[in-house]
Amino acid sequence: MELYRKTIWAIPKLSTPGARQLSTDIDYLCNVLSALDVATDTDVLNIAQLLSCTPEEYAAVTSLPDPRFASSAAT
């Protein structure tokens, strides 16, 4: 999951549909892992939540000093 998380953070920019698709993909992967009784990475779940934010919610959350910590604030 660490490589998956790092790969997501390496994406420089996402369109709104791209963010929605990535969020859906993350949710799907987490569901598959859950079905296999594999623990899901909390950070990846938080990234999915962040990707699902409206532009206003995203702007409020990412105004924190480091956007990577925004995922924790979104929960």
Short mmCIF file of N, CA, C and O in Angstrom, two decimals:
data_model
loop_
_atom_site.label_atom_id
_atom_site.label_comp_id
_atom_site.label_asym_id
_atom_site.label_seq_id
_atom_site.Cartn_x
_atom_site.Cartn_y
_atom_site.Cartn_z
N MET A 1 0.82 -1.19 0.00
CA MET A 1 0.00 0.00 0.00
C MET A 1 0.87 1.26 0.00
O MET A 1 0.41 2.29 -0.48
N GLU A 2 2.06 1.15 0.55
CA GLU A 2 2.92 2.34 0.59
C GLU A 2 3.26 2.80 -0.83
O GLU A 2 3.22 4.00 -1.12
N LEU A 3 3.56 1.87 -1.71
CA LEU A 3 3.87 2.22 -3.09
C LEU A 3 2.65 2.84 -3.77
O LEU A 3 2.77 3.84 -4.50
N TYR A 4 1.48 2.30 -3.50
CA TYR A 4 0.24 2.85 -4.06
C TYR A 4 0.04 4.28 -3.58
O TYR A 4 -0.27 5.17 -4.37
N ARG A 5 0.23 4.50 -2.28
CA ARG A 5 0.07 5.84 -1.70
C ARG A 5 1.09 6.81 -2.32
O ARG A 5 0.74 7.92 -2.70
N LYS A 6 2.34 6.38 -2.44
CA LYS A 6 3.37 7.26 -3.01
C LYS A 6 3.06 7.59 -4.47
O LYS A 6 3.29 8.71 -4.92
N THR A 7 2.53 6.61 -5.18
CA THR A 7 2.18 6.83 -6.59
C THR A 7 1.05 7.85 -6.70
O THR A 7 1.08 8.73 -7.57
N ILE A 8 0.07 7.76 -5.81
CA ILE A 8 -1.02 8.73 -5.82
C ILE A 8 -0.48 10.12 -5.52
O ILE A 8 -0.83 11.09 -6.20
N TRP A 9 0.38 10.24 -4.52
CA TRP A 9 0.93 11.56 -4.17
C TRP A 9 1.80 12.13 -5.28
O TRP A 9 1.98 13.35 -5.36
N ALA A 10 2.31 11.27 -6.15
CA ALA A 10 3.16 11.75 -7.24
C ALA A 10 2.37 12.35 -8.41
O ALA A 10 2.95 12.96 -9.30
N ILE A 11 1.05 12.18 -8.38
CA ILE A 11 0.22 12.74 -9.45
C ILE A 11 0.19 14.27 -9.28
O ILE A 11 -0.28 14.76 -8.26
N PRO A 12 0.71 15.01 -10.25
CA PRO A 12 0.83 16.46 -10.07
C PRO A 12 -0.51 17.21 -10.12
O PRO A 12 -0.67 18.23 -9.47
N LYS A 13 -1.47 16.70 -10.91
CA LYS A 13 -2.73 17.41 -11.06
C LYS A 13 -3.79 16.42 -11.54
O LYS A 13 -3.51 15.55 -12.35
N LEU A 14 -5.01 16.60 -11.02
CA LEU A 14 -6.13 15.76 -11.44
C LEU A 14 -7.31 16.64 -11.85
O LEU A 14 -7.58 17.65 -11.20
N SER A 15 -7.98 16.23 -12.88
CA SER A 15 -9.23 16.90 -13.24
C SER A 15 -10.30 16.43 -12.25
O SER A 15 -10.10 15.46 -11.51
N THR A 16 -11.43 17.09 -12.24
CA THR A 16 -12.52 16.67 -11.36
C THR A 16 -12.97 15.24 -11.68
O THR A 16 -13.08 14.43 -10.76
N PRO A 17 -13.19 14.90 -12.96
CA PRO A 17 -13.54 13.51 -13.25
C PRO A 17 -12.42 12.53 -12.90
O PRO A 17 -12.68 11.41 -12.44
N GLY A 18 -11.17 12.95 -13.06
CA GLY A 18 -10.04 12.10 -12.70
C GLY A 18 -9.99 11.84 -11.21
O GLY A 18 -9.71 10.73 -10.76
N ALA A 19 -10.25 12.87 -10.41
CA ALA A 19 -10.27 12.73 -8.95
C ALA A 19 -11.39 11.79 -8.53
O ALA A 19 -11.22 10.93 -7.67
N ARG A 20 -12.56 11.95 -9.17
CA ARG A 20 -13.70 11.08 -8.87
C ARG A 20 -13.37 9.62 -9.21
O ARG A 20 -13.69 8.71 -8.46
N GLN A 21 -12.72 9.40 -10.37
CA GLN A 21 -12.36 8.05 -10.79
C GLN A 21 -11.33 7.44 -9.85
O GLN A 21 -11.43 6.27 -9.47
N LEU A 22 -10.33 8.22 -9.46
CA LEU A 22 -9.31 7.71 -8.55
C LEU A 22 -9.93 7.35 -7.21
O LEU A 22 -9.60 6.32 -6.62
N SER A 23 -10.84 8.16 -6.73
CA SER A 23 -11.53 7.87 -5.48
C SER A 23 -12.31 6.56 -5.59
O SER A 23 -12.27 5.71 -4.69
N THR A 24 -12.99 6.37 -6.71
CA THR A 24 -13.74 5.13 -6.95
C THR A 24 -12.79 3.94 -7.01
O THR A 24 -13.08 2.88 -6.45
N ASP A 25 -11.67 4.10 -7.68
CA ASP A 25 -10.68 3.03 -7.78
C ASP A 25 -10.12 2.65 -6.41
O ASP A 25 -9.94 1.46 -6.11
N ILE A 26 -9.84 3.65 -5.60
CA ILE A 26 -9.33 3.39 -4.25
C ILE A 26 -10.38 2.63 -3.43
O ILE A 26 -10.06 1.65 -2.75
N ASP A 27 -11.64 3.08 -3.51
CA ASP A 27 -12.71 2.39 -2.79
C ASP A 27 -12.82 0.94 -3.24
O ASP A 27 -13.00 0.04 -2.42
N TYR A 28 -12.72 0.71 -4.54
CA TYR A 28 -12.80 -0.65 -5.08
C TYR A 28 -11.66 -1.51 -4.54
O TYR A 28 -11.88 -2.63 -4.07
N LEU A 29 -10.44 -0.98 -4.60
CA LEU A 29 -9.29 -1.73 -4.10
C LEU A 29 -9.47 -2.06 -2.62
O LEU A 29 -9.20 -3.18 -2.18
N CYS A 30 -9.94 -1.10 -1.85
CA CYS A 30 -10.15 -1.32 -0.41
C CYS A 30 -11.21 -2.39 -0.17
O CYS A 30 -11.08 -3.20 0.75
N ASN A 31 -12.25 -2.41 -1.00
CA ASN A 31 -13.28 -3.45 -0.88
C ASN A 31 -12.71 -4.83 -1.19
O ASN A 31 -13.04 -5.81 -0.51
N VAL A 32 -11.88 -4.91 -2.21
CA VAL A 32 -11.25 -6.19 -2.56
C VAL A 32 -10.35 -6.65 -1.41
O VAL A 32 -10.40 -7.81 -1.00
N LEU A 33 -9.54 -5.74 -0.89
CA LEU A 33 -8.66 -6.10 0.22
C LEU A 33 -9.46 -6.54 1.44
O LEU A 33 -9.09 -7.50 2.12
N SER A 34 -10.55 -5.86 1.70
CA SER A 34 -11.41 -6.22 2.83
C SER A 34 -11.98 -7.62 2.65
O SER A 34 -12.04 -8.41 3.59
N ALA A 35 -12.40 -7.94 1.43
CA ALA A 35 -12.95 -9.27 1.15
C ALA A 35 -11.90 -10.36 1.35
O ALA A 35 -12.23 -11.50 1.68
N LEU A 36 -10.63 -9.99 1.17
CA LEU A 36 -9.53 -10.94 1.38
C LEU A 36 -8.99 -10.90 2.81
O LEU A 36 -7.97 -11.52 3.10
N ASP A 37 -9.68 -10.16 3.67
CA ASP A 37 -9.26 -9.98 5.06
C ASP A 37 -7.87 -9.37 5.19
O ASP A 37 -7.09 -9.73 6.07
N VAL A 38 -7.58 -8.44 4.30
CA VAL A 38 -6.32 -7.71 4.34
C VAL A 38 -6.63 -6.31 4.87
O VAL A 38 -7.58 -5.66 4.43
N ALA A 39 -5.85 -5.87 5.83
CA ALA A 39 -6.08 -4.54 6.42
C ALA A 39 -5.90 -3.45 5.37
O ALA A 39 -5.00 -3.51 4.53
N THR A 40 -6.77 -2.47 5.45
CA THR A 40 -6.72 -1.34 4.52
C THR A 40 -5.92 -0.21 5.16
O THR A 40 -6.03 0.06 6.34
N ASP A 41 -5.10 0.42 4.35
CA ASP A 41 -4.27 1.54 4.80
C ASP A 41 -5.17 2.75 5.06
O ASP A 41 -5.88 3.22 4.16
N THR A 42 -5.15 3.26 6.27
CA THR A 42 -5.97 4.40 6.64
C THR A 42 -5.64 5.63 5.80
O THR A 42 -6.53 6.39 5.42
N ASP A 43 -4.37 5.82 5.49
CA ASP A 43 -3.97 6.98 4.68
C ASP A 43 -4.61 6.93 3.30
O ASP A 43 -5.05 7.95 2.77
N VAL A 44 -4.68 5.74 2.72
CA VAL A 44 -5.29 5.60 1.40
C VAL A 44 -6.79 5.91 1.48
O VAL A 44 -7.34 6.58 0.59
N LEU A 45 -7.44 5.45 2.53
CA LEU A 45 -8.86 5.78 2.71
C LEU A 45 -9.05 7.29 2.87
O LEU A 45 -9.99 7.86 2.33
N ASN A 46 -8.15 7.92 3.59
CA ASN A 46 -8.24 9.37 3.77
C ASN A 46 -8.01 10.11 2.46
O ASN A 46 -8.64 11.14 2.20
N ILE A 47 -7.12 9.60 1.63
CA ILE A 47 -6.90 10.20 0.32
C ILE A 47 -8.18 10.12 -0.50
O ILE A 47 -8.58 11.09 -1.16
N ALA A 48 -8.86 8.97 -0.45
CA ALA A 48 -10.12 8.81 -1.18
C ALA A 48 -11.16 9.82 -0.70
O ALA A 48 -11.88 10.42 -1.51
N GLN A 49 -11.22 10.03 0.61
CA GLN A 49 -12.15 11.03 1.14
C GLN A 49 -11.80 12.42 0.65
O GLN A 49 -12.67 13.22 0.29
N LEU A 50 -10.52 12.73 0.64
CA LEU A 50 -10.07 14.04 0.18
C LEU A 50 -10.42 14.24 -1.30
O LEU A 50 -10.87 15.31 -1.71
N LEU A 51 -10.25 13.20 -2.09
CA LEU A 51 -10.57 13.28 -3.51
C LEU A 51 -12.07 13.47 -3.74
O LEU A 51 -12.48 13.98 -4.77
N SER A 52 -12.88 13.04 -2.79
CA SER A 52 -14.33 13.14 -2.91
C SER A 52 -14.88 14.49 -2.45
O SER A 52 -16.08 14.75 -2.60
N CYS A 53 -14.04 15.34 -1.92
CA CYS A 53 -14.48 16.65 -1.42
C CYS A 53 -14.96 17.53 -2.57
O CYS A 53 -14.47 17.43 -3.68
N THR A 54 -15.89 18.42 -2.24
CA THR A 54 -16.27 19.46 -3.20
C THR A 54 -15.09 20.43 -3.29
O THR A 54 -14.23 20.45 -2.40
N PRO A 55 -15.03 21.25 -4.33
CA PRO A 55 -13.93 22.22 -4.42
C PRO A 55 -13.83 23.13 -3.18
O PRO A 55 -12.73 23.45 -2.74
N GLU A 56 -14.97 23.49 -2.61
CA GLU A 56 -14.96 24.35 -1.43
C GLU A 56 -14.39 23.61 -0.22
O GLU A 56 -13.59 24.16 0.53
N GLU A 57 -14.83 22.38 -0.04
CA GLU A 57 -14.31 21.57 1.08
C GLU A 57 -12.82 21.34 0.91
O GLU A 57 -12.05 21.44 1.86
N TYR A 58 -12.42 21.04 -0.33
CA TYR A 58 -11.01 20.79 -0.61
C TYR A 58 -10.17 22.02 -0.31
O TYR A 58 -9.11 21.92 0.31
N ALA A 59 -10.64 23.18 -0.73
CA ALA A 59 -9.89 24.42 -0.48
C ALA A 59 -9.74 24.68 1.01
O ALA A 59 -8.67 25.09 1.47
N ALA A 60 -10.79 24.41 1.77
CA ALA A 60 -10.72 24.63 3.22
C ALA A 60 -9.75 23.66 3.87
O ALA A 60 -8.95 24.04 4.73
N VAL A 61 -9.78 22.41 3.44
CA VAL A 61 -8.93 21.39 4.05
C VAL A 61 -7.48 21.56 3.64
O VAL A 61 -6.57 21.41 4.44
N THR A 62 -7.23 21.89 2.37
CA THR A 62 -5.86 21.99 1.89
C THR A 62 -5.19 23.31 2.26
O THR A 62 -4.03 23.51 1.95
N SER A 63 -5.90 24.18 2.94
CA SER A 63 -5.26 25.40 3.41
C SER A 63 -4.42 25.14 4.65
O SER A 63 -3.74 26.02 5.16
N LEU A 64 -4.44 23.89 5.12
CA LEU A 64 -3.58 23.50 6.24
C LEU A 64 -2.13 23.54 5.76
O LEU A 64 -1.86 23.49 4.57
N PRO A 65 -1.18 23.61 6.68
CA PRO A 65 0.23 23.75 6.29
C PRO A 65 0.73 22.69 5.30
O PRO A 65 1.45 23.00 4.39
N ASP A 66 0.34 21.44 5.46
CA ASP A 66 0.77 20.39 4.55
C ASP A 66 -0.47 19.64 4.08
O ASP A 66 -1.14 19.01 4.88
N PRO A 67 -0.78 19.68 2.77
CA PRO A 67 -1.98 19.04 2.27
C PRO A 67 -2.07 17.55 2.60
O PRO A 67 -3.14 17.00 2.67
N ARG A 68 -0.96 16.90 2.83
CA ARG A 68 -1.01 15.48 3.16
C ARG A 68 -1.66 15.25 4.51
O ARG A 68 -2.22 14.20 4.77
N PHE A 69 -1.62 16.24 5.38
CA PHE A 69 -2.28 16.12 6.66
C PHE A 69 -3.76 16.46 6.56
O PHE A 69 -4.52 16.23 7.47
N ALA A 70 -4.15 17.02 5.42
CA ALA A 70 -5.55 17.39 5.21
C ALA A 70 -6.44 16.17 5.28
O ALA A 70 -7.58 16.25 5.73
N SER A 71 -5.94 15.03 4.85
CA SER A 71 -6.76 13.82 4.87
C SER A 71 -7.19 13.47 6.29
O SER A 71 -8.29 13.01 6.52
N SER A 72 -6.34 13.71 7.25
CA SER A 72 -6.70 13.44 8.63
C SER A 72 -7.77 14.41 9.13
O SER A 72 -8.66 14.04 9.88
N ALA A 73 -7.70 15.64 8.67
CA ALA A 73 -8.68 16.63 9.07
C ALA A 73 -10.03 16.39 8.43
O ALA A 73 -11.05 16.79 8.94
N ALA A 74 -10.03 15.71 7.28
CA ALA A 74 -11.28 15.45 6.56
C ALA A 74 -12.14 14.40 7.25
O ALA A 74 -13.32 14.30 6.98
N THR A 75 -11.55 13.64 8.14
CA THR A 75 -12.32 12.57 8.78
C THR A 75 -12.96 13.05 10.05
O THR A 75 -12.67 14.04 10.61
#
